[in-house]
Coordinates of C-alpha atoms in Angstrom, one line a residue:
Chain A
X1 CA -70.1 -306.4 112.3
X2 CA -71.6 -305.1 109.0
X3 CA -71.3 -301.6 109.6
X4 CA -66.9 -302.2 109.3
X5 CA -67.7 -302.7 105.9
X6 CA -65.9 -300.1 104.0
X7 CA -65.6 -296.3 105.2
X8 CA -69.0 -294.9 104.8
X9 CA -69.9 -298.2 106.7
X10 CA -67.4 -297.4 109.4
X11 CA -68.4 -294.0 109.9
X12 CA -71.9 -294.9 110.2
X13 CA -71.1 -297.0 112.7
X14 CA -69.0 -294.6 115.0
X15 CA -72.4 -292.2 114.5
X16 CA -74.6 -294.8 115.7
X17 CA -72.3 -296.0 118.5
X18 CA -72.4 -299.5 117.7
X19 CA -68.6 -299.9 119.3
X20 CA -68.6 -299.2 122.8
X21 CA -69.3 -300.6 125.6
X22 CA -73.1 -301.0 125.8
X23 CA -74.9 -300.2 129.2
X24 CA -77.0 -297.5 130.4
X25 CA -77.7 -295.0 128.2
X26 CA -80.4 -293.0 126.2
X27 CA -83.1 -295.2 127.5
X28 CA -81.8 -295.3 131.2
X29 CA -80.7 -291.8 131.4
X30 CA -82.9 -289.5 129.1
X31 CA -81.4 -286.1 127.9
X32 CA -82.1 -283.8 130.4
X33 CA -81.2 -280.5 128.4
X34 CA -83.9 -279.9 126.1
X35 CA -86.6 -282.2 127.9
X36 CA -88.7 -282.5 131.0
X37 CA -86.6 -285.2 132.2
X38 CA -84.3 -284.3 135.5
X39 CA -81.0 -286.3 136.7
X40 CA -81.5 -289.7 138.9
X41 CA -81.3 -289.5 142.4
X42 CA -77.6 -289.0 143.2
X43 CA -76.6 -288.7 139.6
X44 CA -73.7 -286.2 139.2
X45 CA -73.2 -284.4 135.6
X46 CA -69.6 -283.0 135.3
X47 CA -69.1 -281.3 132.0
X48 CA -67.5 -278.4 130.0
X49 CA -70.6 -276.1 130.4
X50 CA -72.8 -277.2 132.5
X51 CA -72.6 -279.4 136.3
X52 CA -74.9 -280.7 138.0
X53 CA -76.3 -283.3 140.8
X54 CA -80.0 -285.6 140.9
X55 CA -81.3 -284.5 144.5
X56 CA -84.0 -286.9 144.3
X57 CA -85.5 -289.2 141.6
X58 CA -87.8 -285.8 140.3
X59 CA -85.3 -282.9 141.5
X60 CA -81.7 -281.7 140.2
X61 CA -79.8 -278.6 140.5
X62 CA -77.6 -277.3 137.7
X63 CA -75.3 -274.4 137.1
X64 CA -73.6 -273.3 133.9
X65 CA -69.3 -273.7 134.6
X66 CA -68.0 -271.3 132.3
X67 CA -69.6 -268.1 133.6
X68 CA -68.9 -268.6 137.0
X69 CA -64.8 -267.8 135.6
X70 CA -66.5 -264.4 135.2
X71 CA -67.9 -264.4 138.3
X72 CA -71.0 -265.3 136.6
X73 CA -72.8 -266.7 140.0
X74 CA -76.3 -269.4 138.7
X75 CA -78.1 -271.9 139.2
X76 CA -81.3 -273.6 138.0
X77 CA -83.3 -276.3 140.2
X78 CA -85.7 -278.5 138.1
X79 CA -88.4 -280.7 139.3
X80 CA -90.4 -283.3 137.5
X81 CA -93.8 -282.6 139.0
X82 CA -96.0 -284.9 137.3
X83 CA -95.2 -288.2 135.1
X84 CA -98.8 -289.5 133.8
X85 CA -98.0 -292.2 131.4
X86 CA -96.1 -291.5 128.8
X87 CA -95.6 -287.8 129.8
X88 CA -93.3 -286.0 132.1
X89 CA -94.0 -281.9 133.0
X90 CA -91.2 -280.5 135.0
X91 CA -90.8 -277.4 136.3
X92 CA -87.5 -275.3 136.2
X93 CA -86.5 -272.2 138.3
X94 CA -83.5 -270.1 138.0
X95 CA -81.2 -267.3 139.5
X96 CA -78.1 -265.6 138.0
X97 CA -76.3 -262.9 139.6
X98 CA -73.6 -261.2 138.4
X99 CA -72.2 -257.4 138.8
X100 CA -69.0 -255.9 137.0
X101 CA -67.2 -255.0 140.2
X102 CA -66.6 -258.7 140.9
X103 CA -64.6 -259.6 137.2
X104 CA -61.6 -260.9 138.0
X105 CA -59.0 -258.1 138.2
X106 CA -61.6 -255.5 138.3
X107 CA -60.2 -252.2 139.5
X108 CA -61.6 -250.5 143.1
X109 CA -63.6 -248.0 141.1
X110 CA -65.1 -250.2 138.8
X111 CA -68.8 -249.5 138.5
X112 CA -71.5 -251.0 140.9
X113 CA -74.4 -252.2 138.5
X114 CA -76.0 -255.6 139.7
X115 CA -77.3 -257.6 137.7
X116 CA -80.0 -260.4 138.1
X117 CA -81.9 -262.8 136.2
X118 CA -84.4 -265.2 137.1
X119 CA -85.4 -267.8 134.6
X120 CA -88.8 -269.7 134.8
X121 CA -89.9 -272.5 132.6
X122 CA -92.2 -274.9 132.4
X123 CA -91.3 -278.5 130.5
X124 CA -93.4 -281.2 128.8
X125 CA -91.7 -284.5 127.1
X126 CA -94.4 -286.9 125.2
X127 CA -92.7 -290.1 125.3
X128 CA -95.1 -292.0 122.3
X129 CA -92.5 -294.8 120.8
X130 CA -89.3 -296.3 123.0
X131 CA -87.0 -294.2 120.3
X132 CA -89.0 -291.0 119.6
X133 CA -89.3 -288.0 122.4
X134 CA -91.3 -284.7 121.7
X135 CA -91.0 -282.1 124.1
X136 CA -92.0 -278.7 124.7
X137 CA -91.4 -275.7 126.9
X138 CA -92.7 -272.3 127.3
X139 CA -90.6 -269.7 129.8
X140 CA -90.1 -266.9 131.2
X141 CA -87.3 -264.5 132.0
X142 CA -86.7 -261.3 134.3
X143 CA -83.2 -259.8 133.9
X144 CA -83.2 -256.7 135.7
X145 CA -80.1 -253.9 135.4
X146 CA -79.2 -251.6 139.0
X147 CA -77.4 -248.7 137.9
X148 CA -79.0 -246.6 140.7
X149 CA -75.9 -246.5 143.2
X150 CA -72.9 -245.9 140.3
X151 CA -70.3 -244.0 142.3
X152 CA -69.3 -241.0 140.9
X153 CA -71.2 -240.4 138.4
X154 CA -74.9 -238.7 138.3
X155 CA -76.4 -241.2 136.1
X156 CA -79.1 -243.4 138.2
X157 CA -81.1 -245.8 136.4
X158 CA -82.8 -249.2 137.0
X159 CA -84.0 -251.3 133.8
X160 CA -85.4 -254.7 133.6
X161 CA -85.9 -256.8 130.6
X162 CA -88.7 -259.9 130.5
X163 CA -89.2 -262.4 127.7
X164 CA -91.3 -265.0 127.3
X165 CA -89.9 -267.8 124.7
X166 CA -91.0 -271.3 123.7
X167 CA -89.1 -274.0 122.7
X168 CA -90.0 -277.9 120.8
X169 CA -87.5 -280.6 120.6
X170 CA -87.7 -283.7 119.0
X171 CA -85.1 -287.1 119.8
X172 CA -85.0 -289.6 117.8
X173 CA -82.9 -292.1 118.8
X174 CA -81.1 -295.0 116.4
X175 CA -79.9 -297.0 119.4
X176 CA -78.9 -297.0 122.8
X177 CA -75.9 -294.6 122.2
X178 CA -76.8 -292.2 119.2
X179 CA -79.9 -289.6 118.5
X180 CA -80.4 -287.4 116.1
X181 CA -82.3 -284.3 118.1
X182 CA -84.5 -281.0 116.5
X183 CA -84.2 -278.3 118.5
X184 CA -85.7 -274.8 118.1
X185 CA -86.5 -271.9 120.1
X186 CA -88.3 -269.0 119.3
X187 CA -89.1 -265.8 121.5
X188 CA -92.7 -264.8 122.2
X189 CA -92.2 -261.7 123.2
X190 CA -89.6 -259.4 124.9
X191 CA -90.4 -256.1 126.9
X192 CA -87.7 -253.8 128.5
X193 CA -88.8 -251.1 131.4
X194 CA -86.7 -248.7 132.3
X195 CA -86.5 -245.8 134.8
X196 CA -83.2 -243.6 135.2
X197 CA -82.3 -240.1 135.9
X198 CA -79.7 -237.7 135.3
X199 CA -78.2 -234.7 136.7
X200 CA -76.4 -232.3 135.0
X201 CA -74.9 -228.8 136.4
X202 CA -76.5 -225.6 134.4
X203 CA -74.7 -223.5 136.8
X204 CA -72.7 -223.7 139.8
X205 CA -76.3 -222.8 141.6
X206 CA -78.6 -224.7 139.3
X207 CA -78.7 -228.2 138.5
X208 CA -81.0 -229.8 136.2
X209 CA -82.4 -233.4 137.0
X210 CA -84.0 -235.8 134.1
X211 CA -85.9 -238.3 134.9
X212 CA -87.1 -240.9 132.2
X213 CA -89.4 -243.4 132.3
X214 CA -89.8 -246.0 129.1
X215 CA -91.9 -249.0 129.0
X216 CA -91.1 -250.4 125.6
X217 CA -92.1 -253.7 123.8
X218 CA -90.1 -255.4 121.6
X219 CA -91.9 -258.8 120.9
X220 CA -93.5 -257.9 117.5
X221 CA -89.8 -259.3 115.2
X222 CA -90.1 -263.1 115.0
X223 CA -86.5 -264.2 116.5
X224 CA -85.6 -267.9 117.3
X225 CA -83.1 -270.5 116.1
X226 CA -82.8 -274.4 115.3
X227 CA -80.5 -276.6 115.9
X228 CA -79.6 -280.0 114.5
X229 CA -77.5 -282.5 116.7
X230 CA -76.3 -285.2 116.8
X231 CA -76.5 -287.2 120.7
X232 CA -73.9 -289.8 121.9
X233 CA -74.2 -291.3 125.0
X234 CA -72.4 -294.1 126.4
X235 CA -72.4 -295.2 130.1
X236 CA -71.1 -292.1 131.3
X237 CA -69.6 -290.0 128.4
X238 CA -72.3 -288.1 126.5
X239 CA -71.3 -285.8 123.5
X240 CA -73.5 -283.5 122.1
X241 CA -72.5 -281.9 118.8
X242 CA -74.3 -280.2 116.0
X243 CA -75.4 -276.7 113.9
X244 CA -77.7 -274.6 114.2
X245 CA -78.8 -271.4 113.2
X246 CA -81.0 -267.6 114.1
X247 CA -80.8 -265.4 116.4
X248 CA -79.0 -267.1 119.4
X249 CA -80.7 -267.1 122.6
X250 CA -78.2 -266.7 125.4
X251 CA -78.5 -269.1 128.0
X252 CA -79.7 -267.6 132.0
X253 CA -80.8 -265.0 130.4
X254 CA -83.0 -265.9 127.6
X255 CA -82.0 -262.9 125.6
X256 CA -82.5 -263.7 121.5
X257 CA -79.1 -261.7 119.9
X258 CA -80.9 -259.3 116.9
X259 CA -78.7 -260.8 114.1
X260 CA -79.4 -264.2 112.9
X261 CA -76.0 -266.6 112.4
X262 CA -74.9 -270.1 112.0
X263 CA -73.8 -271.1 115.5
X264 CA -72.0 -274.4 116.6
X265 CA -74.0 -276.4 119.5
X266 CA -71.2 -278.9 121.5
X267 CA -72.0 -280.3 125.1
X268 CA -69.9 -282.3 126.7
X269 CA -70.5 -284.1 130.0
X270 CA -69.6 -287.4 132.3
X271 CA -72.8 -288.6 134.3
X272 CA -72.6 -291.0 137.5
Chain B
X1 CA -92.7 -279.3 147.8
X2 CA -92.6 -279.2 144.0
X3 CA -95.7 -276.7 143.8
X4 CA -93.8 -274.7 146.2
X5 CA -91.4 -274.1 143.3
X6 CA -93.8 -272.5 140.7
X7 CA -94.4 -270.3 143.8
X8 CA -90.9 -269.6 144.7
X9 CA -90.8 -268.6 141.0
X10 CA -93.8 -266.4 140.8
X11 CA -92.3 -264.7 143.6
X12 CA -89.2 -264.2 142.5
X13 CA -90.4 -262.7 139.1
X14 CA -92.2 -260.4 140.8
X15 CA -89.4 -259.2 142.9
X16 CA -87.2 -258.8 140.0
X17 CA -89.4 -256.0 138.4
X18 CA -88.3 -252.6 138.3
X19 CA -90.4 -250.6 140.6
X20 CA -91.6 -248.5 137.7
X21 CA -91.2 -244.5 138.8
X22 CA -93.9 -243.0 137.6
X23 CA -94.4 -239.0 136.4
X24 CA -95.7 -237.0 139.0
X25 CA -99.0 -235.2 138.0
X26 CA -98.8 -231.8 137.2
X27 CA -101.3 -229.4 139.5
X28 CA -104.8 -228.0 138.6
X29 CA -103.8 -224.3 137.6
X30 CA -107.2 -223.7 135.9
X31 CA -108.0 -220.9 138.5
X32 CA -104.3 -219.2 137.2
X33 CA -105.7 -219.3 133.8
X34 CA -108.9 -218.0 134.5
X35 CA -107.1 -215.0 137.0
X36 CA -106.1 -213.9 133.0
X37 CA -109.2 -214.7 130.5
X38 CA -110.8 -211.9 129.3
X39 CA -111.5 -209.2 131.8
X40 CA -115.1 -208.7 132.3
X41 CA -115.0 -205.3 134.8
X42 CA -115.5 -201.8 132.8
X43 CA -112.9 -198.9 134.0
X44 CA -114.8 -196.4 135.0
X45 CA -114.4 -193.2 137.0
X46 CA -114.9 -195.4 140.0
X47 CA -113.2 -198.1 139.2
X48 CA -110.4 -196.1 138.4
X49 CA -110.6 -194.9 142.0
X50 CA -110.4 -198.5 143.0
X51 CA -107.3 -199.4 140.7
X52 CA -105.0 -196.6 142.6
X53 CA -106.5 -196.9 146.3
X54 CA -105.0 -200.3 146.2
X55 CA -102.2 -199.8 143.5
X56 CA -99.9 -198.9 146.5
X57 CA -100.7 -202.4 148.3
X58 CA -100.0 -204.0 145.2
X59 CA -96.5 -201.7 144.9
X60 CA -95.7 -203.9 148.3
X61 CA -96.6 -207.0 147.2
X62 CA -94.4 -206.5 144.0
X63 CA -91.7 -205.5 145.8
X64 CA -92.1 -208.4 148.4
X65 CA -92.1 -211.3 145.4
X66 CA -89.9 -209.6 142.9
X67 CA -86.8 -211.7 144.3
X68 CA -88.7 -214.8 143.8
X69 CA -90.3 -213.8 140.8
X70 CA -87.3 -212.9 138.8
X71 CA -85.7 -216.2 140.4
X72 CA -88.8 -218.0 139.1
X73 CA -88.5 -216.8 135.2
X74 CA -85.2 -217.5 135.7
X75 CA -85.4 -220.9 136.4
X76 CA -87.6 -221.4 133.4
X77 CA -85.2 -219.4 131.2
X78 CA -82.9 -222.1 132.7
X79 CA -84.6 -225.2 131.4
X80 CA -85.3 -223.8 128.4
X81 CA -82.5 -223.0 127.6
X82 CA -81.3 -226.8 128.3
X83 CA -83.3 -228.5 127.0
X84 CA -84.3 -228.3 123.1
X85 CA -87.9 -229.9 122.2
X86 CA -87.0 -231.9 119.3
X87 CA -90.0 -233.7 117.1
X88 CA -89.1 -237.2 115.3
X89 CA -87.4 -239.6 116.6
X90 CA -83.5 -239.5 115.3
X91 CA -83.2 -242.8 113.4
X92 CA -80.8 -245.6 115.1
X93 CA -78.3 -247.6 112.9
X94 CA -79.8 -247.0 109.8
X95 CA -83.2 -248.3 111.0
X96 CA -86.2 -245.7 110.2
X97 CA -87.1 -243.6 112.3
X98 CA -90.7 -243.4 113.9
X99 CA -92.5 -240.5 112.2
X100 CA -95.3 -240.3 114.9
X101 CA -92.6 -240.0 118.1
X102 CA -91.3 -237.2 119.4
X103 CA -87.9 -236.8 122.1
X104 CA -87.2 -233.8 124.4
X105 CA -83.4 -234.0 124.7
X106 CA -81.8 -232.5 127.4
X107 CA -78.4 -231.1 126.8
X108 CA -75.7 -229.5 128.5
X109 CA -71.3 -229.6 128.4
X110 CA -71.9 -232.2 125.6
X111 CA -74.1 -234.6 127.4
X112 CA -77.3 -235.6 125.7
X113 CA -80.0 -237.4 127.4
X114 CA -83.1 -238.3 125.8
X115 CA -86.7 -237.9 127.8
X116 CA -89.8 -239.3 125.8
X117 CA -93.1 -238.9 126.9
X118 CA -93.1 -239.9 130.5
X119 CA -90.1 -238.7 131.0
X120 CA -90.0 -235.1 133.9
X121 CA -87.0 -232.7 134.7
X122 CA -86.8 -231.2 137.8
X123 CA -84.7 -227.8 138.0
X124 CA -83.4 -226.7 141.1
X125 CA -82.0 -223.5 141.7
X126 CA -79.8 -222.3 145.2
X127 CA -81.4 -218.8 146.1
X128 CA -79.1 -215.8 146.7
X129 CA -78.8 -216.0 150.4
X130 CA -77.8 -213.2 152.9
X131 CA -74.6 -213.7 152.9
X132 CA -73.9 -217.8 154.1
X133 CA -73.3 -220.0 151.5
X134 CA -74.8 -222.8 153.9
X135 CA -78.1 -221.0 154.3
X136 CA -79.3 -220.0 151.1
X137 CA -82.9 -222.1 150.4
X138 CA -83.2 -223.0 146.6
X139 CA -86.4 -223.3 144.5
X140 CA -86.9 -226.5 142.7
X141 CA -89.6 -226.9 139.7
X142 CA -91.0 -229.8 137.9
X143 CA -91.8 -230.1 133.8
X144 CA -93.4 -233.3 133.0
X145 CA -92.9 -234.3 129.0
X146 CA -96.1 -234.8 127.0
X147 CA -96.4 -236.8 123.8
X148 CA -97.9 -233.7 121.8
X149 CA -95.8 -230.2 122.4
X150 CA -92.7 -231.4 124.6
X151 CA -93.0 -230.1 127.6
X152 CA -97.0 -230.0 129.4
X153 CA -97.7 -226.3 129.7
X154 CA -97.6 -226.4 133.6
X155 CA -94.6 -226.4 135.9
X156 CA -94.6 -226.2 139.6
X157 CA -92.7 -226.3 142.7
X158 CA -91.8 -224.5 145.7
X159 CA -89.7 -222.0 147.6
X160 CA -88.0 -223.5 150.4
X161 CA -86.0 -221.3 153.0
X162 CA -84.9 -219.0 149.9
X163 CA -83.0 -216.0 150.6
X164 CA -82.3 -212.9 149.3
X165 CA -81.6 -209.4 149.6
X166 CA -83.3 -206.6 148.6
X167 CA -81.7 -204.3 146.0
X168 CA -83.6 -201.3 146.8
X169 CA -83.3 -201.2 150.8
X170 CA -81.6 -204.0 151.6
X171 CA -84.3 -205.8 153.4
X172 CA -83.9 -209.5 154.0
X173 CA -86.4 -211.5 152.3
X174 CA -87.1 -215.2 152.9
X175 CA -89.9 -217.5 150.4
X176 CA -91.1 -220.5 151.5
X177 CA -93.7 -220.4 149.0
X178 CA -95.4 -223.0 146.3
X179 CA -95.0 -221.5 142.6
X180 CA -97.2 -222.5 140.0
X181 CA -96.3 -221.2 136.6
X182 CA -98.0 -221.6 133.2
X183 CA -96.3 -221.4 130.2
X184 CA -98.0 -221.8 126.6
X185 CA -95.5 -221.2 124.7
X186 CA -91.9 -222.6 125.5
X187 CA -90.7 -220.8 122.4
X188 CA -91.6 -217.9 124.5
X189 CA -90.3 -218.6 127.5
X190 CA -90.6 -215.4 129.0
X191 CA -94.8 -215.1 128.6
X192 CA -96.3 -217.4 131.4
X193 CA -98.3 -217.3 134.1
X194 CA -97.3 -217.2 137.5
X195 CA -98.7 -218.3 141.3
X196 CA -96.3 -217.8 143.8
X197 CA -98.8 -219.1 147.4
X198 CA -97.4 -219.0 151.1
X199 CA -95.4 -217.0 152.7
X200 CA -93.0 -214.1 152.4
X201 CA -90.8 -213.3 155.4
X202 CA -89.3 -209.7 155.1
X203 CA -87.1 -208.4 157.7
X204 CA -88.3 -210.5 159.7
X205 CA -92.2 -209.8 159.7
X206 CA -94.2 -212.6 157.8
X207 CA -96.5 -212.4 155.4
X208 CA -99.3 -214.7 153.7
X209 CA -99.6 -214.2 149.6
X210 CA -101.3 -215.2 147.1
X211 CA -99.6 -213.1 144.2
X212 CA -100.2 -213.5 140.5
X213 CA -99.0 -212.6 137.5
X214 CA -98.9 -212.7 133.7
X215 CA -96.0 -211.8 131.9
X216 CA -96.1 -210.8 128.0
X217 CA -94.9 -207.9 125.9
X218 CA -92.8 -206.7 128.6
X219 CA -95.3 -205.8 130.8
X220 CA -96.6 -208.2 134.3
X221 CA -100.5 -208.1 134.4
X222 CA -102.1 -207.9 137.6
X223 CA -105.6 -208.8 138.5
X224 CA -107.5 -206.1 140.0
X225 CA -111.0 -207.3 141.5
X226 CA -113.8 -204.7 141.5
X227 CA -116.6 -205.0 144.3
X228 CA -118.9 -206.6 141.6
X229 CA -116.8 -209.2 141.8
X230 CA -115.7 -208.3 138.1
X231 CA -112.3 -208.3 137.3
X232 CA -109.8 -205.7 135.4
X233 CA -106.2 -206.4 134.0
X234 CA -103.5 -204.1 134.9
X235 CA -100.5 -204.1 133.0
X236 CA -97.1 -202.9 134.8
X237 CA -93.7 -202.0 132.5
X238 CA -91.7 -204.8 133.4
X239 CA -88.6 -202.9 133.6
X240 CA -89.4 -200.8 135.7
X241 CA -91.1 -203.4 138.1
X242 CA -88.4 -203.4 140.1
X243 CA -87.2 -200.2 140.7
X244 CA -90.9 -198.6 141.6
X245 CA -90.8 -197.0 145.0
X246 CA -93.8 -194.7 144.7
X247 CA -97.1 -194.7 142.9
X248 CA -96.7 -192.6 140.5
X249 CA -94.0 -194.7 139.0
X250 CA -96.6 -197.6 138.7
X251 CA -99.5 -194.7 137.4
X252 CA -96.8 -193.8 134.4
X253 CA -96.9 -196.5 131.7
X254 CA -99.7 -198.3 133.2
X255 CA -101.9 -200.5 130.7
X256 CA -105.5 -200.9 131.9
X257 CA -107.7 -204.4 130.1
X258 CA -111.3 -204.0 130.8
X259 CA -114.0 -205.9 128.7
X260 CA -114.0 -203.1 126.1
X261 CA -110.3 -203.1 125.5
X262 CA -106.9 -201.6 126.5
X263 CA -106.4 -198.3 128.2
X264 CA -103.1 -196.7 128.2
X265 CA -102.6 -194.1 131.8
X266 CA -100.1 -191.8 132.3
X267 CA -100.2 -189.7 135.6
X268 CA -103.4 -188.1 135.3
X269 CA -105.5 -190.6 134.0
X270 CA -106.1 -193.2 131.2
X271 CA -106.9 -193.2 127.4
X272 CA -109.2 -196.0 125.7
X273 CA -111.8 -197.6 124.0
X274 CA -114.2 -195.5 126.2
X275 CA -112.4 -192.5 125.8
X276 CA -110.4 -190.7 128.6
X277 CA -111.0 -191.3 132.7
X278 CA -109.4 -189.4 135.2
X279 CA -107.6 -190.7 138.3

């Protein structure tokens, strides 16, 4: 082959994954991550982060592995509703659940504050050329806070934040194994309610109870981040790796951290 | 089956919102003010006769409320003294501070908790009781926070099953009563405006009120109606509120408002802007 042809040659060649065996890949089993697309009917996807298994040809479920070692309980069901032509719409729907009391090792008195989020967003992926993908996605997410049954303590208070976000990707692919894909997210808007109370002793015969009630918006500072990756994908190993960089949005629950920062983006994942 | 899931979502969203407690509303006490605008009854040498042929059922309705009332003002002493009214926001992590906000902050043993407008405090307070700690009755009061002063002028509650004794005869009292109180001024905690409507159970025998009062300058004003249906302010030493058993210990000291001014009484009449009116 050509691309042995020196170093640079050889390293372009590893990029482009033109050693390998060649089967199934980009074009059989689109990226499902940052897309409309959805997992085949039966198709498992074992990785580091995330699993997950193709119900139907239009329907997979997904969790995220590494928070459930925190007790982190979630997943995500995804359905490609419509496929017109060279589109795809899908519609994904999540649930995360995870409370303080269950950490592992968490001591009998540990505080009692659920937590839930629910996740809602809606996919597009325009399909124009056989190597280019655009796709978009607007979402929304609930995470609500239950502090209102803390044991012990005379703090009550039940919060909820919402965001709405949008998201573009771009994949370009150079061949059946690599693609070069744009990612950015940006929040829309972020709003947090919150209601809680207080009780405090004045006296041993008076107690005094505050009650607060906020309803604040926080969507008018841009946040959002980009990523640029790099996409292997062979018959069944797919590696994911790239940079990116803003203000991380955190995966379930859709929060955007305040602080931009350069932050590493690695998948890795078997699918069958 | 894949619409079903944009409703599942919809529904779920919806679930997931906090239920959103909202501040209660804080009563009409527009007839208490009025009770206390300007006086528009003269005091005359007839009226005068009115003021003390009914000053003695006002002696027992004073006596009858005092417990409550002095638990009342104390409850407000209570939350003023807890909780500091605080304009400006305090600036977070070197970010600047809103100029336009405002924060009550509520603070006792070290604990601060912030209340920005929509934000309430309710005060309860256990009564004295009779004697079992079980069966004491407590008054509770609500102060709603307001985006321009702090605290909204009006607090309210009620008397429930509140016990007490008697200082001066030892008679059991028992409130279960609705308390509306009015206070302009929180720097000035001790001037307000108070209802106190239901009933008063004393030794037993009940009986229905409708007492109010306005406290400033050490004296509690009293609204004395007149049979035209005009009005007179009478204004009763504070100290000695308590302690008066007979008439003559409300007669000494005793301010008189009238729509020409203030009249100052002693035991044989009154002194004022119309010159001086015997009992």
């Amino acid at each position: 082959m050509s691309a042995t042809k020196g170093p640079w040659g050889l390293a372009a060649a590893v990029i482009l994954g033109l050693y390998g065996p060649a089967h199934a890949w980009h074009d059989k089993q689109p990226a499902t991550d940052y897309s409309a697309s959805v997992l085949l009917d039966g198709e498992m996807r074992l990785g580091l982060f995330k699993a997950g298994f193709g119900l139907t040809d239009w329907l997979q479920l997904e969790t995220y592995t590494v928070p459930w070692l925190l007790r982190v309980a979630n997943l995500s069901a995804k359905a490609a509703v419509w496929r017109p032509g060279d589109w795809t719409f899908a519609l994904e729907l999540g649930l995360m659940s995870w409370n303080p009391k269950n950490l592992p090792g968490a001591s009998e008195d540990a505080v009692d504050v659920p937590v839930v989020g629910v996740p809602l967003t809606a996919h597009a992926t325009w399909h124009p050329a056989p190597e280019l993908r655009l796709s978009g996605a607007l979402g929304y997410t609930v995470t609500k806070v239950d502090a209102s049954d803390v044991s012990d303590a005379d703090l009550s208070a039940v919060g909820a934040v919402s965001t709405g976000r949008a998201a573009l990707s771009l994949e370009y692919r150079f061949g059946r194994v690599f693609a070069a894909v744009l990612e950015g997210h940006v929040m829309l808007y972020e709003n947090i309610r919150a209601d809680g109370s207080v009780t405090t002793e004045v006296d041993e015969d008076t107690t005094l109870t505050t009650y607060a009630d906020s309803d604040v918006d926080l969507g008018k500072a841009l946040r959002g981040h980009a990523t640029l990756s790099g996409m292997w994908s062979w018959q069944e190993f797919n590696l994911r790796v790239g940079l990116g960089y803003g203000h991380y949005r955190v995966p379930m629950i859709s929060f955007f951290v305040p602080e931009p920062f350069v932050v590493p983006e690695l998948a890795l994942f078997w699918r069958f | 089956m894949r619409w079903l899931m944009a409703a599942l979502g919809a529904t779920a969203l919806t679930g997931c919102a906090p239920e959103g407690t909202k501040a209660p509303t804080p009563p009409d006490t527009q007839a208490l003010r009025d009770t206390f605008t300007a006086p528009s009854g003269r005091l005359t040498a007839q009226s005068a006769q009115a003021v003390v042929s009914t000053l003695e059922a006002r002696l027992q309705e004073v006596a009858d409320v005092a417990s409550l009332l002095t638990l009342g003002t104390g409850a407000v002493g209570a939350l003023t003294g807890t909780v500091a009214v605080e304009h400006g926001l305090s600036a977070a992590d070197g970010e600047a501070a809103s100029s336009a906000g405002w924060a009550l902050e509520s603070r006792h043993d070290g604990l601060t908790v912030g209340v920005e407008a929509g934000g309430w405090v309710v005060l309860e307070r256990r009564c004295p009781g009779w004697g079992d700690p079980d069966e004491r009755g407590q008054i509770a009061l609500t102060a709603v926070a307001t985006s321009a002063s702090g605290f909204a002028d009006t607090l309210w509650g009620a008397a429930r099953g509140c016990r007490a004794i008697r200082g001066a005869d030892g008679a059991r009292l028992r409130y279960d009563a609705d308390i509306r109180l009015v206070v302009p001024d929180f720097e000035r905690p001790s001037e307000l405006m108070l209802q106190i409507a239901g009933a008063v159970t004393v030794d037993g025998a009940t009986r229905e009120y409708d007492f109010r009062a306005r406290f400033a300058e050490g004296r509690a004003f009293l609204s004395q109606r007149l049979d035209e249906g005009q009005s007179l302010l009478l204004g009763l030493d504070f100290e000695k509120l308590g302690q008066a058993q007979t008439l003559e210990d409300l007669l000494d000291g005793l301010e008189v408002v009238d729509a020409q001014g203030t009249w100052t009484c002693d035991l044989q009449g009154c002194t004022g802007p119309g010159g001086e009116i015997a009992w």
